[in-house]
Short mmCIF file of C-alpha atoms in Angstrom, two decimals:
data_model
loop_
_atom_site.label_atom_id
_atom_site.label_comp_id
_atom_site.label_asym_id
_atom_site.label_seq_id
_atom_site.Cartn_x
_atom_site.Cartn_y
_atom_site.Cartn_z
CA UNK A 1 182.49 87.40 118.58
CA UNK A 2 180.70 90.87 118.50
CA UNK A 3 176.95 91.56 119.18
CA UNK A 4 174.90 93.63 117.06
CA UNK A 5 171.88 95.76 117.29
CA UNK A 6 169.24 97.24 115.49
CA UNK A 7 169.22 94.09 112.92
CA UNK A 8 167.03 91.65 114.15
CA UNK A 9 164.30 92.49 111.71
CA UNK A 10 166.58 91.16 109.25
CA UNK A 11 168.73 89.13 110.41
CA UNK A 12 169.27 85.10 110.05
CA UNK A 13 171.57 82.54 111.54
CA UNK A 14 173.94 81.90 108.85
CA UNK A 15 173.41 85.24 107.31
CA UNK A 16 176.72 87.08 105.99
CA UNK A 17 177.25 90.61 108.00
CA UNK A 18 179.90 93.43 105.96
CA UNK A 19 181.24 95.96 108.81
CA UNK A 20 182.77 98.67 105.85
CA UNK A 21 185.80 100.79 107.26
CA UNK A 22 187.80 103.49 105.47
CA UNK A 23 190.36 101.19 104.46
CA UNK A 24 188.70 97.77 104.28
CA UNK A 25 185.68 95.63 104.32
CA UNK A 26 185.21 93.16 107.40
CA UNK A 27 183.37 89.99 107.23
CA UNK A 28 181.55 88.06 109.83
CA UNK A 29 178.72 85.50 109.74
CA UNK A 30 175.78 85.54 111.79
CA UNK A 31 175.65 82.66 114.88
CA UNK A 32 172.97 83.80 116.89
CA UNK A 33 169.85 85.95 116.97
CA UNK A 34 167.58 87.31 119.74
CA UNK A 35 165.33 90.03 120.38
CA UNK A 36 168.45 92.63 121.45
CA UNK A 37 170.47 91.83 118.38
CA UNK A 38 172.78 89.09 116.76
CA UNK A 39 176.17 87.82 117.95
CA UNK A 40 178.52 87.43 114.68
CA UNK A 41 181.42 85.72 114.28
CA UNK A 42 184.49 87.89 112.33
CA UNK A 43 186.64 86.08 110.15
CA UNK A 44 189.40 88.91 111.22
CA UNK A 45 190.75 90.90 113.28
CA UNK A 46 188.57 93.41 115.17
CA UNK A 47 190.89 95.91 116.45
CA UNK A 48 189.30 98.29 113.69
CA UNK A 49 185.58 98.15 114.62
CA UNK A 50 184.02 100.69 117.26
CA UNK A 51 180.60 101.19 118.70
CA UNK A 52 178.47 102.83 115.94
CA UNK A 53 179.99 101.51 112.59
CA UNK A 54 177.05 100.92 110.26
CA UNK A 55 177.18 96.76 109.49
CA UNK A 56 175.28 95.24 106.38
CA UNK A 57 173.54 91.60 106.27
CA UNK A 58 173.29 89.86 103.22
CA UNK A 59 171.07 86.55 103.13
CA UNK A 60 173.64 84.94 100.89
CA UNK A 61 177.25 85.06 101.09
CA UNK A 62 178.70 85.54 97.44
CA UNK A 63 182.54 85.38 96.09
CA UNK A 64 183.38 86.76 92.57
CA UNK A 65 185.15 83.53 90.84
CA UNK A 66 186.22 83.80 87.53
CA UNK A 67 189.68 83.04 84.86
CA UNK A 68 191.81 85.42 86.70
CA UNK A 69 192.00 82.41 89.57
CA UNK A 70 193.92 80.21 87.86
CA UNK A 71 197.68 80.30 88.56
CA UNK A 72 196.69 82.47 91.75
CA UNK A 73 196.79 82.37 94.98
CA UNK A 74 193.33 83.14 96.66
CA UNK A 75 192.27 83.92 100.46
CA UNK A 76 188.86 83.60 102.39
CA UNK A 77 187.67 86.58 101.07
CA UNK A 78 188.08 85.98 97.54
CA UNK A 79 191.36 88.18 97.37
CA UNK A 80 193.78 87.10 94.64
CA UNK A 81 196.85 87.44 96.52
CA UNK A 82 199.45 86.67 94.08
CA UNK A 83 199.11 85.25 90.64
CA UNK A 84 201.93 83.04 88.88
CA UNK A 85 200.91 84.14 85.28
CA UNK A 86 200.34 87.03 83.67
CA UNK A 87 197.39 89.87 84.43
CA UNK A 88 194.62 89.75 82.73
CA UNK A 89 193.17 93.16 82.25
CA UNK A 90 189.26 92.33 82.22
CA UNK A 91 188.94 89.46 83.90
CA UNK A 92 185.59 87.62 83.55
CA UNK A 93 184.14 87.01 86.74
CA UNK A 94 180.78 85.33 87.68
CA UNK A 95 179.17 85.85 91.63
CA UNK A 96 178.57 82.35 93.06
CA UNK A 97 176.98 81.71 96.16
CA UNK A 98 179.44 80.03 98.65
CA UNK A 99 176.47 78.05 99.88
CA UNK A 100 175.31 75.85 97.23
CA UNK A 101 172.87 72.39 97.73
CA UNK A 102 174.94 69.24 96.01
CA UNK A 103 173.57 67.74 92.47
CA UNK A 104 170.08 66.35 92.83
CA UNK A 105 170.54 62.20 92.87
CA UNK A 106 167.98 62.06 89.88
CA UNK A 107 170.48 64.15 88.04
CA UNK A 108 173.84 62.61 89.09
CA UNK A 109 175.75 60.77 86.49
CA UNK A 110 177.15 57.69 87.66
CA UNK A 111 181.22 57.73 88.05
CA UNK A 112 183.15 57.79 85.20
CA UNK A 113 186.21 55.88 83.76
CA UNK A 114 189.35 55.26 85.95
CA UNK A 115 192.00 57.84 85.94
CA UNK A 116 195.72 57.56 85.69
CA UNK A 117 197.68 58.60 88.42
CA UNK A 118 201.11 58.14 87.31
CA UNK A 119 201.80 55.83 90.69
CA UNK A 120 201.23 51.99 90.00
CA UNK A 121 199.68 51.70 93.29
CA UNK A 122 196.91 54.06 92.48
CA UNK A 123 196.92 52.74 89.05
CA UNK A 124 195.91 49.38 90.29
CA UNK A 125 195.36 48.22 93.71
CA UNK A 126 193.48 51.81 94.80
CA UNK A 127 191.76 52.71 91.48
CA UNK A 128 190.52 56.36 91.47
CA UNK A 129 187.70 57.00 88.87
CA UNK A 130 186.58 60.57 87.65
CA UNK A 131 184.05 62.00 89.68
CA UNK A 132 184.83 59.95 92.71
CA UNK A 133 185.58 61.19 96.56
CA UNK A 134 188.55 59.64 97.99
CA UNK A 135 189.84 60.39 102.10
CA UNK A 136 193.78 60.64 102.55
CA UNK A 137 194.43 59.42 106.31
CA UNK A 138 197.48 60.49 107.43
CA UNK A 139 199.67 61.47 110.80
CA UNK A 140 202.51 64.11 110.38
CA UNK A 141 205.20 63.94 108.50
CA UNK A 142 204.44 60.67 106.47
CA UNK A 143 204.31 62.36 102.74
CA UNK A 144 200.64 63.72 102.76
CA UNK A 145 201.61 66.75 101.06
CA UNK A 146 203.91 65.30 98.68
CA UNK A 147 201.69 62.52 97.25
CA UNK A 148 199.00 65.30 97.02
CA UNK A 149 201.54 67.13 94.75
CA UNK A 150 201.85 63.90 92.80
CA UNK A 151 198.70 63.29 92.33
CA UNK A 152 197.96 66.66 91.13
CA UNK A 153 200.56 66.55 88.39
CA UNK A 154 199.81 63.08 87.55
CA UNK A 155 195.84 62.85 87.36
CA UNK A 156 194.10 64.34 84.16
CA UNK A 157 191.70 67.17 84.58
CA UNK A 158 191.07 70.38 82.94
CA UNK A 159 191.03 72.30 86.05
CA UNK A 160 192.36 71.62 89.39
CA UNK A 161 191.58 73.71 92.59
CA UNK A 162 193.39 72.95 96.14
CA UNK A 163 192.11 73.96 99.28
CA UNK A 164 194.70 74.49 102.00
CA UNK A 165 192.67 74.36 105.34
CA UNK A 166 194.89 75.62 108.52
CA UNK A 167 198.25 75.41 106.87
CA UNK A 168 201.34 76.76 108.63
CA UNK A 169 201.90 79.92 106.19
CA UNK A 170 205.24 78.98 105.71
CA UNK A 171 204.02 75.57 103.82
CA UNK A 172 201.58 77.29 101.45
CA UNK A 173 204.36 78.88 99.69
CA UNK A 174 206.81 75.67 100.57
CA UNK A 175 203.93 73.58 98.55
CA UNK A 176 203.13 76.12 95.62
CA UNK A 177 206.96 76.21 94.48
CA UNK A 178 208.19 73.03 95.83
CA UNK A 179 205.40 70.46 95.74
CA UNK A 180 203.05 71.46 92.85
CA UNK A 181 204.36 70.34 89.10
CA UNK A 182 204.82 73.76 87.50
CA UNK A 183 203.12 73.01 84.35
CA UNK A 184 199.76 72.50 86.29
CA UNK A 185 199.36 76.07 87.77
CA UNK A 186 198.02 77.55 84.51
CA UNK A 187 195.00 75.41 85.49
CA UNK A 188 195.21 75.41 88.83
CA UNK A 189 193.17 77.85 91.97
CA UNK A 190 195.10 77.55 95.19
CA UNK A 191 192.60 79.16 98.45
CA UNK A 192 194.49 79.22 101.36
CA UNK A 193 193.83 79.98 105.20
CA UNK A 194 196.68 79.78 107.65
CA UNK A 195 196.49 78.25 111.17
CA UNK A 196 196.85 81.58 112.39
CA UNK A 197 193.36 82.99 111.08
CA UNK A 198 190.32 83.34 112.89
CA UNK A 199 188.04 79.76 112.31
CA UNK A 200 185.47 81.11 110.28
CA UNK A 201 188.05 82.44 107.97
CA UNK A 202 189.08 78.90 107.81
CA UNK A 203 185.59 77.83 107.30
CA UNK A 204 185.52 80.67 104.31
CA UNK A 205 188.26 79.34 102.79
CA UNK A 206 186.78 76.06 102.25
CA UNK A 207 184.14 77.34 100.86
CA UNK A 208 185.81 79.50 98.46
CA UNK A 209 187.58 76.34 97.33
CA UNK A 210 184.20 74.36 96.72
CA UNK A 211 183.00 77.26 94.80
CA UNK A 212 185.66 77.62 92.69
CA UNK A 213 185.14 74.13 91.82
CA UNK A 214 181.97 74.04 91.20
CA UNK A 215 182.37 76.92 89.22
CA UNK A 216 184.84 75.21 86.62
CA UNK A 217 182.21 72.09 86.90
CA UNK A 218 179.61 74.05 85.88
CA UNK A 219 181.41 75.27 82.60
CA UNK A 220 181.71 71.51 81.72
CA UNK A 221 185.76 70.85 83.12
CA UNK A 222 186.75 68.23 84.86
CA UNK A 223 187.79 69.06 87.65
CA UNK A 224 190.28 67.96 90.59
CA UNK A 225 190.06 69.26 94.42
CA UNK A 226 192.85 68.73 96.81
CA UNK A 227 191.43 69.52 100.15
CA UNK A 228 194.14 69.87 102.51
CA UNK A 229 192.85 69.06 105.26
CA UNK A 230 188.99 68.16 106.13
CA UNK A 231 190.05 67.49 109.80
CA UNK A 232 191.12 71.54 110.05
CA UNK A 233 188.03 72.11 108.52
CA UNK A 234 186.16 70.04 111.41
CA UNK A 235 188.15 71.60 113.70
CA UNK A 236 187.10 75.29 112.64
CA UNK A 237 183.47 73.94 112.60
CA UNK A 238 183.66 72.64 116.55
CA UNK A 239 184.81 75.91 117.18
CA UNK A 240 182.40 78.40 115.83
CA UNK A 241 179.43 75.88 116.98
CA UNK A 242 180.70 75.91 120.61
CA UNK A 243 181.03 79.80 120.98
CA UNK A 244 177.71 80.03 119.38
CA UNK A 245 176.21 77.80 122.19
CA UNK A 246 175.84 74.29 120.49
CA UNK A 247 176.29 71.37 123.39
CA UNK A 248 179.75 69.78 122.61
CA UNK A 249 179.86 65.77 122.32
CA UNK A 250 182.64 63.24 121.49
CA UNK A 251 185.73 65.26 121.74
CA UNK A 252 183.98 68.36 121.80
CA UNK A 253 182.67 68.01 118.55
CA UNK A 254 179.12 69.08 118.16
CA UNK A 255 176.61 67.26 116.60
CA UNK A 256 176.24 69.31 113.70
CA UNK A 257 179.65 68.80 112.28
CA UNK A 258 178.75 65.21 110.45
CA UNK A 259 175.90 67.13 108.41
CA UNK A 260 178.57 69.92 107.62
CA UNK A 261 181.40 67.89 107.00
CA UNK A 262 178.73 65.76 104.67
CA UNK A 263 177.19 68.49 103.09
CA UNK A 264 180.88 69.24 101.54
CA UNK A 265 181.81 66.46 100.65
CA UNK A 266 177.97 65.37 98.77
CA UNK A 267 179.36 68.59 96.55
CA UNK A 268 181.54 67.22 94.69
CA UNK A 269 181.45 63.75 92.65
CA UNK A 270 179.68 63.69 89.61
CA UNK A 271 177.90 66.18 88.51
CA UNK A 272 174.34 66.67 86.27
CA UNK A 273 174.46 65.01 82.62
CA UNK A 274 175.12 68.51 81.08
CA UNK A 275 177.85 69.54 83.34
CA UNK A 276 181.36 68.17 84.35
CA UNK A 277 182.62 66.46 87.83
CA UNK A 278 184.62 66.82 90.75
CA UNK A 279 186.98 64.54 91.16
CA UNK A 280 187.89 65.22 95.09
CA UNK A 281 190.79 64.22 97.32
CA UNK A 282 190.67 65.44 101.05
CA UNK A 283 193.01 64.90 103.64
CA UNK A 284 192.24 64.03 107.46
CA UNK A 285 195.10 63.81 109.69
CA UNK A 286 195.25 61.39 112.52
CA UNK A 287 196.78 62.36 115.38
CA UNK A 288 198.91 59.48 116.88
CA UNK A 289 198.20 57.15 113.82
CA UNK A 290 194.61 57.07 115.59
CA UNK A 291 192.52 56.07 113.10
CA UNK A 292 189.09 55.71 114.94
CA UNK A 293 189.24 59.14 116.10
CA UNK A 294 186.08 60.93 115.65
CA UNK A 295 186.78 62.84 111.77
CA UNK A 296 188.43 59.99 110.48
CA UNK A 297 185.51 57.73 111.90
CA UNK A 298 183.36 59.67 110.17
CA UNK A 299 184.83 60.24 107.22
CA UNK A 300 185.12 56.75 106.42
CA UNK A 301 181.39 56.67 105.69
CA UNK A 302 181.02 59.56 103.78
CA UNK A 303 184.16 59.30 101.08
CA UNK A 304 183.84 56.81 98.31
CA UNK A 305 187.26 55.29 99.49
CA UNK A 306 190.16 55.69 101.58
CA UNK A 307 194.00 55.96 101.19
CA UNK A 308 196.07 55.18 104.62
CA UNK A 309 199.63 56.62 104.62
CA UNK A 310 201.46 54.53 107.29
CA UNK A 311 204.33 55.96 109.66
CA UNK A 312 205.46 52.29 110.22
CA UNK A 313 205.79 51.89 106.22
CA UNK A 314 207.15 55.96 105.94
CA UNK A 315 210.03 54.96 108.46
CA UNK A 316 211.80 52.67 106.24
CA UNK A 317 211.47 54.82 103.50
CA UNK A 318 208.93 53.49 101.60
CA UNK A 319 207.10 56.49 99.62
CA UNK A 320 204.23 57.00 98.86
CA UNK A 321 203.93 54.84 102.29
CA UNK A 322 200.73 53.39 101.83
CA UNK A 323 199.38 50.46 103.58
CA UNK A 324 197.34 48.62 100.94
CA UNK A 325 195.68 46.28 103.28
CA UNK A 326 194.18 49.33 105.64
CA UNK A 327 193.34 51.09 102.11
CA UNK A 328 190.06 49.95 99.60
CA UNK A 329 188.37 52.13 97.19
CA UNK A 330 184.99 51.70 96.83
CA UNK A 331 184.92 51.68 92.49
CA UNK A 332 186.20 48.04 92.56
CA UNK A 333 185.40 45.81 91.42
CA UNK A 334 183.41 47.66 88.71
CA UNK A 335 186.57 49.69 87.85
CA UNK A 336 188.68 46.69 86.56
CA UNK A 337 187.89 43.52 84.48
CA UNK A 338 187.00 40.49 85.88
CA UNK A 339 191.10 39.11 85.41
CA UNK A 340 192.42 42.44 86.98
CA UNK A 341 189.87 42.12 89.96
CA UNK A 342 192.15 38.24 90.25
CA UNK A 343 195.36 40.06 89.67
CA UNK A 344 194.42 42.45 93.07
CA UNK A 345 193.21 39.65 95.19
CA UNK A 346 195.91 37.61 94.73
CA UNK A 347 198.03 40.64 95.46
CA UNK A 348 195.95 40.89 98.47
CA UNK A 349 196.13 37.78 99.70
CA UNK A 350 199.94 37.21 99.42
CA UNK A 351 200.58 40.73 101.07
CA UNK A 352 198.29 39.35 104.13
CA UNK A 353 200.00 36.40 103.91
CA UNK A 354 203.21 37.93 104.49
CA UNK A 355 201.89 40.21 107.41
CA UNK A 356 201.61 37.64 109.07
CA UNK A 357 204.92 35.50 108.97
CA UNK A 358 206.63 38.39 109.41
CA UNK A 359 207.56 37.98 112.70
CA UNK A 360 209.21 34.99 111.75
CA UNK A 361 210.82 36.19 108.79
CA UNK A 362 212.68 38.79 110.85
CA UNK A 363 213.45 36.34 113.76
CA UNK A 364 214.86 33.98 111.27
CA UNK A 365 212.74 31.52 111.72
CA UNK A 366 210.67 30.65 108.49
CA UNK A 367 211.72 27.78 106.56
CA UNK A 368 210.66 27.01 102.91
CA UNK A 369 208.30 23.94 102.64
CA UNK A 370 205.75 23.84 105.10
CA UNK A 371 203.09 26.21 103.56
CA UNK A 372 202.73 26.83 99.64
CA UNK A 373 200.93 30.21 100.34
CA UNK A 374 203.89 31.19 102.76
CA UNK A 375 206.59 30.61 100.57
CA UNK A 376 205.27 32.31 97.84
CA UNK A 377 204.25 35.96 99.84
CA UNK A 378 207.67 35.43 100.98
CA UNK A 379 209.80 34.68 97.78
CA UNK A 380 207.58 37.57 96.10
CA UNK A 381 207.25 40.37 98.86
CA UNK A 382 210.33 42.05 97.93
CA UNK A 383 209.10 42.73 94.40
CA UNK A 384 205.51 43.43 95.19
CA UNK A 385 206.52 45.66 97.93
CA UNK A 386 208.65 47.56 95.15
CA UNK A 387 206.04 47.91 92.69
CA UNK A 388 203.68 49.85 94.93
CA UNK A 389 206.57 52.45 95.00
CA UNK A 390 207.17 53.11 91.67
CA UNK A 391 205.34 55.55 88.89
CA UNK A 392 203.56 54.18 86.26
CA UNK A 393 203.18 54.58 82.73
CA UNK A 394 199.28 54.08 82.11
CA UNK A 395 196.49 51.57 83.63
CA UNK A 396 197.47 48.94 81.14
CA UNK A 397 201.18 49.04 81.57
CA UNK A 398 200.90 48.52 85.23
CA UNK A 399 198.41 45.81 85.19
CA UNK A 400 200.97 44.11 82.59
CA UNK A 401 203.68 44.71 84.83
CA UNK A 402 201.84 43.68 87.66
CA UNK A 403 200.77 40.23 86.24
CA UNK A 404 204.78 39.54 85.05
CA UNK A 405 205.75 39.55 89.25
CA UNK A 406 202.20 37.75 90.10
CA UNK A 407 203.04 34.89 87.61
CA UNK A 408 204.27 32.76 89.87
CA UNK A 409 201.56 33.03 92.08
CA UNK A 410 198.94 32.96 89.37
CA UNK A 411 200.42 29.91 87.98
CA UNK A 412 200.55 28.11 91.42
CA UNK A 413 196.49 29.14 92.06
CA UNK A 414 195.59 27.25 88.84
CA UNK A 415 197.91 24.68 89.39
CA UNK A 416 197.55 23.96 93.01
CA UNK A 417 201.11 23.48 93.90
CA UNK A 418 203.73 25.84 94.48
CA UNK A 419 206.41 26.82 91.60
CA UNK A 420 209.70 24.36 92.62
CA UNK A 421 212.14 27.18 91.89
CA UNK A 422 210.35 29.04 94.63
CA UNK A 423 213.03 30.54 96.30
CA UNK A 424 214.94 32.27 93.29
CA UNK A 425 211.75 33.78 92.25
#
């Protein structure tokens, strides 16, 4: 934080502030104003700056988006740092504001048709529809980054943009040449800050990201954002609110950062009837598997939808690990027909079913007979629990694959009693 004078005239909270040295421009944003000057936050380092460098405000904070970042790698500033295809020499560029206000509600368009995924479980049980906003709630090392890569190469869209929020540097390359499909990063804007830059730049980043996507949007794409990860984002927001005074509440957190963390997210989805949408995907780690903590709390209320990644499920190699039951998306039941909305609730209910004698299953103490329901989430789990682990090949083909392992159980629902070759099922 650095104060400035000899501004306040001009000045606003939010405002951007350009310190220009010989050798490069710095950026800050404004946090506080007062009749001696304005405290502003850098986004970098500030070894460089001494008393008496001339600074510049700018009402609107602007980034230069254009062709030339697709297949690139992009930082808070707007900086292509490296670039997977080849130069273009002319690149056509278009100043956005970084700060935009989210579709009008009168304009919206409502969400559009499902989207493959290339996982069955996605496919089916967790639909994902163009233009929606789904959270990813996961702990460490359970496969976040690796189902993000899947869906990335897996889901259609004419542009896709990822946002890598407080990454270890080391994993932004790791992801970018092991994790993302190849043959997506002619379409594809990566915006990266590390964990080891300032919080604003973080906050920047993010920005950048939503820009970008909007941007593509705008030209009538559909679009896909990764955003890796919202809690990092929340994080860099609790920061930059506390040093610039605001009263901290649950876990520090200051009130502010549910209308910030909202007022990203209400920029993507759908967008106007003339323009295209944003399909969005953001991450939000749990520490400890907590899931109540205060992001993912509020998350849950924002997203259209949430996908829970499971450390219990991860450890015995189950990938993508998702726990189902802790999982909905909010376009069901509108996104499937009325018999694939009884496909997933008998899916549902036989996966509960099986929660629950599991105990006894692994004590050795169920026995076939005594409960029709039982014996069927039993003599089926193995299979079901399979085919939320496997890729698919289209909507249709997994609800057709789906209803061949659910026969039994679909049969026994109509029927009322239980199939009496049960146990070789």
């Amino acid at each position: 934080m650095i104060s400035l004078a000899g501004i306040t005239h001009a000045a606003g909270i939010g405002d951007s502030v350009i310190i220009e040295k010989p050798d490069q421009h710095l950026i800050g944003e404004i946090m506080t104003v007062t009749g001696e000057g304005a405290k502003v936050l850098m986004y970098s380092a500030t070894d460089a700056l001494r008393i008496g460098d001339r600074a510049f405000v700018s009402h609107q904070d602007r980034v230069e988006v254009g062709d030339h970042w697709l297949g690139a790698l992009v930082d808070y500033r707007g900086q292509v740092l490296t670039r997977r295809l080849p130069d273009i020499p002319s690149p056509f560029a278009v100043t956005v504001p970084l700060q935009r206000n989210p579709v009008s509600p009168a304009d919206r368009k409502p969400l559009g048709p499902r989207l493959s995924t290339q996982l069955n479980v996605t496919d089916t049980l967790l639909p994902i529809c163009r233009g929606q906003r789904i959270g990813l709630f996961a702990g460490s090392g359970v496969g976040k980054s690796t189902l993000l890569g899947r869906l990335a190469g897996g889901m259609s869209a004419d542009r896709v943009v990822i946002a890598l929020i407080g990454e270890r540097s080391r994993e932004v390359q790791e992801f970018i040449d092991g994790v993302l499909p190849p043959e997506i990063l002619p379409k594809t804007t990566i915006v990266a800050a590390t964990a080891s830059e300032p919080p604003g730049a973080k906050k920047r980043a993010a920005y950048c990201a939503m820009a970008a996507a909007e941007y593509y949007r705008d030209q009538g794409h559909s679009v896909l954002l990764l955003f890796d990860s919202l809690t990092r984002f929340a994080e860099a927001h609790r920061e930059t609110a506390l040093m610039a005074g605001e009263t901290p509440a649950l876990n520090a957190f200051p009130p502010s950062t549910v209308r910030v963390v909202s007022e990203l997210a209400e920029r993507t989805g759908p967008g106007a009837k003339t323009s295209g949408d944003i399909t969005a995907i953001f991450s939000v780690l749990v520490a400890g598997s907590d899931f109540e903590e205060p992001v993912a709390d509020m998350v849950r209320g924002i997203l259209d939808g949430h996908i829970v990644l499971s450390r219990k499920i991860a450890e015995r190699g189950h990938y993508p690990a998702i726990d189902v039951l802790r999982s909905v998306s909010r376009a069901l039941p509108k996104a499937a027909t009325d018999e694939q909305n009884r496909m997933l609730q008998v899916f549902r209910q036989l996966m509960t079913t099986y929660e629950e004698i599991a105990p006894m299953v692994r004590a050795g103490l169920f026995e076939f007979g005594t409960d029709p329901q039982a014996d069927l989430a039993h003599a089926l789990h193995k299979s079901l629990d399979q085919f939320l682990t496997e890729p698919s090949n289209g909507i249709e083909v997994a609800f057709e694959y789906l209803n061949g392992l659910l026969s039994p159980a679909l049969d026994a629902q109509l029927s009322g009693t239980a199939p009496a070759d049960l146990k070789t099922a």
